[in-house]
C-alpha positions in Angstrom: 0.0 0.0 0.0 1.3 3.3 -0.8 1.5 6.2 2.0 -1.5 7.9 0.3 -3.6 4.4 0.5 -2.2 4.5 4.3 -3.9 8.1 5.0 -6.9 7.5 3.1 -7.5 4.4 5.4 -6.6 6.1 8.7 -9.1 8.9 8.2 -11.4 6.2 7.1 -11.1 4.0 10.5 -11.6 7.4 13.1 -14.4 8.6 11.1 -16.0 5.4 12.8 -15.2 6.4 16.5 -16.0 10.2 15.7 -19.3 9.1 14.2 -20.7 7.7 17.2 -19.8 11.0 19.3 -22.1 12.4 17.0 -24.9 10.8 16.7 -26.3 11.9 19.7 -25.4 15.3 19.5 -27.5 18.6 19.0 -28.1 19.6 15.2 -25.8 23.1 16.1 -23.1 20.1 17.5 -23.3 17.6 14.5 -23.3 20.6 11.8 -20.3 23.0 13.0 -18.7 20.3 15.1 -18.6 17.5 11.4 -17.5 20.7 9.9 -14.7 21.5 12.0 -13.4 17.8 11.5 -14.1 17.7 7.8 -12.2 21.2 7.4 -9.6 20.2 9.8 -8.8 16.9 7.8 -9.0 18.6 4.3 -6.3 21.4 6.1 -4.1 17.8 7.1 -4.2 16.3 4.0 -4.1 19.1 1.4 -2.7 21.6 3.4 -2.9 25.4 0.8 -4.3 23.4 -1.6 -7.7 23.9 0.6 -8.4 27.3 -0.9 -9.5 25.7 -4.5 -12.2 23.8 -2.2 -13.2 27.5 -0.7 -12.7 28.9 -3.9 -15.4 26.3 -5.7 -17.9 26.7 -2.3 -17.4 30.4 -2.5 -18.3 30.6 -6.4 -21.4 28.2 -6.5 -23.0 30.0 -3.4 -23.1 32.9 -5.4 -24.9 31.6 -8.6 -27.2 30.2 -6.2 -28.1 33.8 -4.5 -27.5 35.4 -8.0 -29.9 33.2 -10.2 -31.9 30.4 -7.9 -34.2 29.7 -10.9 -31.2 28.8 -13.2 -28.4 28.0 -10.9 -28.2 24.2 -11.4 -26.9 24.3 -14.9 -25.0 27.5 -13.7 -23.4 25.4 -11.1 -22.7 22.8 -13.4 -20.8 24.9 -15.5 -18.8 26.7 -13.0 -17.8 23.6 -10.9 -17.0 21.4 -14.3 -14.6 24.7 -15.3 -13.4 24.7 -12.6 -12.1 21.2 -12.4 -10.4 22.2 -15.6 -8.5 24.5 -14.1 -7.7 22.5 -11.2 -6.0 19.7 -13.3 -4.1 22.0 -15.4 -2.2 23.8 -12.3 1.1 22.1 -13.2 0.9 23.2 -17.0 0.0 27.3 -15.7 3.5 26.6 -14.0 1.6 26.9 -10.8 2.0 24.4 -7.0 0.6 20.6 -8.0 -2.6 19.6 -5.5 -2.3 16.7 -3.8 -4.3 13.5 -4.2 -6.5 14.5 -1.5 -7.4 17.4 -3.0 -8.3 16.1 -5.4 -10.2 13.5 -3.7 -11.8 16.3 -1.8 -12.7 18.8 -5.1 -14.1 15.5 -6.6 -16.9 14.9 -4.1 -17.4 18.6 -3.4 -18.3 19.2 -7.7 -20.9 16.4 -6.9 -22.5 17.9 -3.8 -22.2 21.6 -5.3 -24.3 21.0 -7.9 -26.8 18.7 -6.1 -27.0 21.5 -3.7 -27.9 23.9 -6.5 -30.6 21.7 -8.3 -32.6 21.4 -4.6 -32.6 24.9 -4.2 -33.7 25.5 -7.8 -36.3 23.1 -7.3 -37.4 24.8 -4.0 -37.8 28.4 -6.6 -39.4 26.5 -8.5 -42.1 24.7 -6.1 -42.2 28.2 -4.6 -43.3 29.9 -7.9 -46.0 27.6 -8.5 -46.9 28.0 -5.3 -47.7 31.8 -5.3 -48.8 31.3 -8.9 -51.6 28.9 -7.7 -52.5 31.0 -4.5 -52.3 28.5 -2.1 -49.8 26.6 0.1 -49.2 22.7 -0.1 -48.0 20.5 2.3 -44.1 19.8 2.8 -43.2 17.9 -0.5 -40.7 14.7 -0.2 -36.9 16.0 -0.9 -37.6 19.2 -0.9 -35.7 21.6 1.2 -37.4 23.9 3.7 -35.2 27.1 2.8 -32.0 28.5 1.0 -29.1 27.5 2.7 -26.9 30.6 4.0 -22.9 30.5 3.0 -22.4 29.2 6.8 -24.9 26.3 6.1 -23.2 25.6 2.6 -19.6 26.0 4.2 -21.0 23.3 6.8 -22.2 21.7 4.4 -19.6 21.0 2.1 -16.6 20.0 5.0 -18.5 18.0 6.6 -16.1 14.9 7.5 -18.7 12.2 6.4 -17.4 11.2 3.1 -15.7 13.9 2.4 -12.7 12.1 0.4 -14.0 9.0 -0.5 -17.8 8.9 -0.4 -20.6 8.1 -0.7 -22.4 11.1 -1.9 -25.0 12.7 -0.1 -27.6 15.5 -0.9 -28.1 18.4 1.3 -31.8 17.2 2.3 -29.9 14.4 3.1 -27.5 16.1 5.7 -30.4 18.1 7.1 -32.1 15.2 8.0 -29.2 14.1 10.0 -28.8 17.0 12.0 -32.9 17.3 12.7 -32.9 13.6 13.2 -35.7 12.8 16.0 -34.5 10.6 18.3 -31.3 9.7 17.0 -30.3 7.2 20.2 -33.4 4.7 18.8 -31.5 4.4 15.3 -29.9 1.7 15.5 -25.8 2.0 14.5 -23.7 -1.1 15.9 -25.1 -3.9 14.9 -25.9 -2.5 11.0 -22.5 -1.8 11.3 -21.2 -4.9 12.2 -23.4 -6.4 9.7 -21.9 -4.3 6.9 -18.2 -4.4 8.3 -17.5 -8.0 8.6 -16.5 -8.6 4.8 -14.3 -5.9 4.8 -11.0 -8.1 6.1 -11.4 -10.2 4.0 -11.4 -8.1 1.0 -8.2 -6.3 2.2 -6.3 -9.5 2.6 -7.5 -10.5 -0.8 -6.3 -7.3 -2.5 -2.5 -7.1 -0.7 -2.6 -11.4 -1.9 -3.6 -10.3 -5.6 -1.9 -6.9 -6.0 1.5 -8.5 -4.6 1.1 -11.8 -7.1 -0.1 -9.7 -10.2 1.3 -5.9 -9.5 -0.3 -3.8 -12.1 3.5 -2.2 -12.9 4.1 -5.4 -14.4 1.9 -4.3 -17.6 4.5 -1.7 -18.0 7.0 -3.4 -18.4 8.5 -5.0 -22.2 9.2 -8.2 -20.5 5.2 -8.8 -20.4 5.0 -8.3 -23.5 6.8 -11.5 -24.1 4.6 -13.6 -22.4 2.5 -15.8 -24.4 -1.2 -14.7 -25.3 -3.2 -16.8 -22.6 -1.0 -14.9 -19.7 -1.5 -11.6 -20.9 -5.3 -12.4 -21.3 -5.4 -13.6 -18.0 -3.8 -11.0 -16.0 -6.2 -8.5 -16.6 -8.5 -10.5 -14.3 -6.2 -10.2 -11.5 -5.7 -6.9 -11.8 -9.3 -6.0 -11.9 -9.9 -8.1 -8.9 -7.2 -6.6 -7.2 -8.7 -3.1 -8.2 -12.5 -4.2 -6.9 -11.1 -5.3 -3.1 -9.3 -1.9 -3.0 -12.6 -0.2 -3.4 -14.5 -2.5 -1.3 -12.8 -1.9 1.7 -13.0 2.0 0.9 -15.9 2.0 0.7 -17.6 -0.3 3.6 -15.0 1.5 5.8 -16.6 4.9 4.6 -20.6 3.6 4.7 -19.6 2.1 8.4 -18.5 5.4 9.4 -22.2 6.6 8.0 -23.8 3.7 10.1 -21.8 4.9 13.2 -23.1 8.5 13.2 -26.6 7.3 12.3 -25.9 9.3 9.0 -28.5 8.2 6.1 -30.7 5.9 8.5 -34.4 5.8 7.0 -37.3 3.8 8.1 -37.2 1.1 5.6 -40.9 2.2 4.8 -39.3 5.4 3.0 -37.9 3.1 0.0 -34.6 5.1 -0.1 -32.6 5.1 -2.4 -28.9 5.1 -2.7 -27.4 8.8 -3.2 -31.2 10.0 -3.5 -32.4 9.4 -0.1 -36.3 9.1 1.0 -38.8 7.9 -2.0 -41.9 7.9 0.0 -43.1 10.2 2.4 -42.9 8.8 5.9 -44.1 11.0 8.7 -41.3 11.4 11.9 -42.0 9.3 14.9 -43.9 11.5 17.3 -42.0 9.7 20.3 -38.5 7.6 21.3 -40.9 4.6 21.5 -41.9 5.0 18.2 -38.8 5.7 16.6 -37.1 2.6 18.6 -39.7 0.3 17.2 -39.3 1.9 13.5 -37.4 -0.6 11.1 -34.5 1.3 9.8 -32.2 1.0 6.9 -29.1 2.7 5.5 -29.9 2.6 1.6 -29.1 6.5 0.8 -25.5 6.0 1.5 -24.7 2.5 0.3 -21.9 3.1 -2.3 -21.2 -0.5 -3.0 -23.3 -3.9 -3.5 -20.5 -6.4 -4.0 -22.1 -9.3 -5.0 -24.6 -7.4 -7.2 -21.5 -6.5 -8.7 -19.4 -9.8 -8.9 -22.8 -11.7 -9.6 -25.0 -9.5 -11.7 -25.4 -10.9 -15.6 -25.1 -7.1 -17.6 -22.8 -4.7 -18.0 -25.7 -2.0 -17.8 -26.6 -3.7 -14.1 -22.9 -4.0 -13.2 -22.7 -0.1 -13.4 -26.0 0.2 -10.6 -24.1 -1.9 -8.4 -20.7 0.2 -8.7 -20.2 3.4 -6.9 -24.1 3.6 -6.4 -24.0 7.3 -4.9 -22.6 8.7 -7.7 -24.4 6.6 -10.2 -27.7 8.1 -8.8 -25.9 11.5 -9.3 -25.2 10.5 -12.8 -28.5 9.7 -13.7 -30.2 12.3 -12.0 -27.9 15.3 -13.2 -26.1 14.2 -16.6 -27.9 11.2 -18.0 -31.9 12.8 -17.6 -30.5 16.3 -19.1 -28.5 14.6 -21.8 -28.7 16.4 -25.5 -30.1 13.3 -26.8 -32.9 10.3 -26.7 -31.2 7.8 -27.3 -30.4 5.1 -24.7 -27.1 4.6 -25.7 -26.2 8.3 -26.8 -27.6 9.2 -23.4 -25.0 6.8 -22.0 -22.3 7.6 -24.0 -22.8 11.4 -22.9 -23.3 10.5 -19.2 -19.8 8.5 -19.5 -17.6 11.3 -21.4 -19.0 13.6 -18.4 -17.7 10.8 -16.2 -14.3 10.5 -17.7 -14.0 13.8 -17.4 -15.2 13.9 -13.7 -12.7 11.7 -12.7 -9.7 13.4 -14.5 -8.0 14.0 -17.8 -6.2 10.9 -18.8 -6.4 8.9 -22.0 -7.3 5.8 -20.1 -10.3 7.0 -18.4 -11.8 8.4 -21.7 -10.6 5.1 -23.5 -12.5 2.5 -20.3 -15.6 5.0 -20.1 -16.4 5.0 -24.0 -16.4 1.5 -24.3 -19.1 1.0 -22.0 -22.1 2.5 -24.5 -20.4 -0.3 -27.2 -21.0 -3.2 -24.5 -24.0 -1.5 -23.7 -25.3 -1.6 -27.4 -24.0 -5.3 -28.2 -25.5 -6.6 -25.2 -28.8 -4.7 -25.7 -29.3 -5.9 -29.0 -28.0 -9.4 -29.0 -29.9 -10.3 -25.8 -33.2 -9.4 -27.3 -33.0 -11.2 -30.1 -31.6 -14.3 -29.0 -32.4 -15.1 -25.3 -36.4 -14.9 -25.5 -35.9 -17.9 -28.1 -34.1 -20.0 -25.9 -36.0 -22.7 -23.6 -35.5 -22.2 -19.6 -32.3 -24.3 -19.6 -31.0 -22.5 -22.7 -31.9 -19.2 -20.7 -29.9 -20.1 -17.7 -26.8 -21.2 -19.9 -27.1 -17.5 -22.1 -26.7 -16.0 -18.4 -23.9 -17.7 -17.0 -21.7 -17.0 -20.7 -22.9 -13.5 -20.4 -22.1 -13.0 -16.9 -18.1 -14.3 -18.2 -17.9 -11.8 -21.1 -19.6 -9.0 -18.9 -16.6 -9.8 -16.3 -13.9 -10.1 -19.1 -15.8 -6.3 -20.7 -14.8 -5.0 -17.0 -11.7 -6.5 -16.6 -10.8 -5.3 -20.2 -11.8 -1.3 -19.2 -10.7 -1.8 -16.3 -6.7 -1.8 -17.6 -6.9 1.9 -19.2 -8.6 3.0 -15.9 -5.6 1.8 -13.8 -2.9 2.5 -16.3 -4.1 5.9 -17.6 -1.7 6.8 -20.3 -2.9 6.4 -23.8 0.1 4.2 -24.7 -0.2 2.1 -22.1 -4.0 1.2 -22.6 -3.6 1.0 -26.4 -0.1 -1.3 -25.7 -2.1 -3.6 -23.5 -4.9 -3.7 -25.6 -3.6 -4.2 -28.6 -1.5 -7.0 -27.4 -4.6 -8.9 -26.8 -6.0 -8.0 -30.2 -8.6 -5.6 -28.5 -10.7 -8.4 -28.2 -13.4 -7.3 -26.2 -13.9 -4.4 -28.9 -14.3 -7.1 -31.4 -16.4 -9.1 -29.5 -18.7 -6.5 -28.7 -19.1 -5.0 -32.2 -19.7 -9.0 -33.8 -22.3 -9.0 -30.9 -23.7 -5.6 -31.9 -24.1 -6.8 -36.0 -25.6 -10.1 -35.1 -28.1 -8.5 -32.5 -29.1 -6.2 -35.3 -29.4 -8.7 -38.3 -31.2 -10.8 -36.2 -33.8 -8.1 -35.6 -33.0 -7.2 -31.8 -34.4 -4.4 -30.1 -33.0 -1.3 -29.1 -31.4 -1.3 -25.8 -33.3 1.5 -24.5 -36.6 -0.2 -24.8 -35.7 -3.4 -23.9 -37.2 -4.4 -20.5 -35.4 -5.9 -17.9 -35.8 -9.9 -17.4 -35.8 -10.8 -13.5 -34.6 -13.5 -14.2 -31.1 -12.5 -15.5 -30.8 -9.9 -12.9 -28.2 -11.9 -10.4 -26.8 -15.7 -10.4 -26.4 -15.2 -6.9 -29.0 -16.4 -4.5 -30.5 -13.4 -2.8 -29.3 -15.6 0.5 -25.8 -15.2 -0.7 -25.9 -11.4 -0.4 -24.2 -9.8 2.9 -26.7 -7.3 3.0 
């Protein structure tokens, strides 16, 4: 592990213990007291390097109080541009941010412009409010005013995911600082429940990233190696790469659990990174709320056998980062300059790449996805629905392998970033998943398949794990 894995793991592990000072505490306690931590961290770790963090808070606030009716595209703009800059610092000749910073700007642009669509769609309930002439009941989601700059500073330093996630809206944080009776949400045992993989997957990522290092792929010698090895070692690899994130981010949704940060009554259907999808009135009493089911949906970030397990590459994504998926969706993919499944996708990814940073390999992983996407939309609606039960069953299990070998496949230019590295790599395996997916694409459409975006989902093909299997 490198000295930068080390840090992100030790703020990780005492957002745990902090967490559960909080929970009980006051809203003024949990809002300025999470702030101070999550300030004093980002002031640790990235040191000078804070002020483009101030700098991005500072500039959104003031779209917001400058033009609430418009400011989420506004925001969108300005914190995008902004990222621009931010990654171009060394080429302006100017001090190089830290990884952290980084880390830190990343999840900030996410709750920046999240923060700006709520309060545009509080102008906007507002105005049909006083056009209508009368007043409705609190809607779901919806916040109950503009947050000031002290509430938006709080806000966006808050220590709960604030380098690695999950993703969090600001009705979101509100509810967890007006929490009724936060002692009867229950925090140790969900945690336990959620934590007890998380060994495990760190032991199997030192085992696989010490057998297969990834600076391996760099290296002419690999090159040598017959066809088979290079083939296979992009498996390890992406394994090794999917146990790193795992522990990340179970560590960082345990120090959710601990705070009582996120907790919903299960009756609210929430959803990750969107929170609360049916109303659900707050219990009136600490009796009530103790005998309330709870869950901690809004700030799941991972489902790791939904993502080992699942069949599709377009189900694999849910499962993956689910926090910012729902961001994704909610922000880039619904607004996307096309109608087109696939075009929307392709858009949604490019804005992805991006996000995450300006190398090759990114750009190279993400834009393969809407090809996958495409071939697997098209081939599986021609052909499956043909095929008897035991035929069905046999289609999943060889599409669940090629959707693995598609991730393992992207996976390579997201690790080794530079555009002749990917290319090297994938050329020396004949970019075969490229090949594979654009056969699959021409025979889905001679056949007469159906267009990806229309196709509806088949239960059946969902998962091949049993639902008993899951750790959730």
């Amino acid at each position: 592990m490198s000295p930068e894995e080390w840090t992100y793991l030790v703020v990780l592990l005492i957002s745990i213990p902090i967490g559960f000072l909080f929970k009980k505490a006051g809203p003024g306690l949990k809002r300025w007291g999470a702030a101070a931590v999550g300030l004093g961290l980002t002031l640790f770790t990235c040191g000078p390097h804070t002020l483009h963090s101030l700098i991005t808070i500072l500039g959104t606030w003031a779209l917001i109080q400058a033009q609430p009716c418009s400011c989420h595209a506004l925001a969108l703009a300005w914190t995008f541009s902004y990222l621009l800059f931010f990654r171009a610092l060394s080429l302006l000749g100017l001090p190089t941010p830290t990884p952290f910073t980084n880390a830190v700007q990343l999840l900030l642009t996410l709750k920046l412009v999240s923060l700006a669509s709520e309060v545009q769609d509080l102008h906007l309930a507002q105005r049909k409010e006083m056009a209508s002439g009368f007043s409705k009941g609190p809607s779901l989601g919806l916040l109950p005013d503009v947050p000031s700059l002290m509430e938006t500073l709080s806000y966006s330093y808050c220590y709960v995911g604030i380098m690695t996630g999950p993703f969090f809206r600001y009705r979101t944080y509100l509810d967890w600082l007006e929490q009724p009776f936060p002692g009867a949400v229950p925090s140790l045992r969900p945690l336990l429940r959620r934590a007890w993989p998380a060994p495990l997957f760190g032991l199997l990522f030192l085992l696989s990233s010490h057998l297969f290092p990834l600076e391996a792929v760099r290296e002419d010698a690999f090159y040598a190696r017959p066809l088979p090895a290079r083939l296979f070692y992009m498996i390890p690899v992406f394994f090794a790469f999917r146990m790193r994130f795992y522990v990340a981010w179970i560590a960082a949704e345990c120090g959710c659990i601990a705070a009582g940060f996120g907790a919903y009554p299960v009756a609210a259907k929430a959803r990750a990174g969107g929170g609360p999808t049916l109303q659900c009135p707050p219990p009136s009493s600490p009796e009530k709320a103790a005998s309330l089911e709870y869950d901690y949906e809004t700030i799941r970030n991972i489902d790791c056998y939904g993502t080992d397990f699942c069949v599709r590459v377009r189900d694999g994504m849910r499962y993956w980062n689910m926090t910012v998926q729902w961001w994704l969706a909610q922000y880039i993919y619904k607004s996307a300059p096309a109608r087109s499944y696939v075009l929307r996708s392709a858009w949604t990814m490019l804005l992805s790449a991006y996000w995450h940073g300006l190398h090759p390999g990114y750009y190279l992983s993400f834009l393969t996805i809407p090809l996958c996407l495409s071939a697997e939309g098209w081939l599986e609606s021609a052909l499956r629905g043909r095929l008897s039960p035991g035929g069905q069953k046999a289609w999943d299990w060889v599409h669940w392998f090629l959707k693995m070998r598609a991730y393992d496949y992207m996976c390579m230019g997201f690790v080794l970033l530079s555009l002749g590295d990917t290319l090297r790599y994938w050329a020396s395996v004949y970019f075969c998943v490229h090949i594979v997916a654009v056969a699959a694409l021409l025979l889905g459409l001679a056949l007469g398949g159906g267009s990806p975006g229309r196709r509806k989902t088949s239960p059946q093909a969902a998962s091949l794990a049993p639902e008993k299997l899951r750790e959730e």
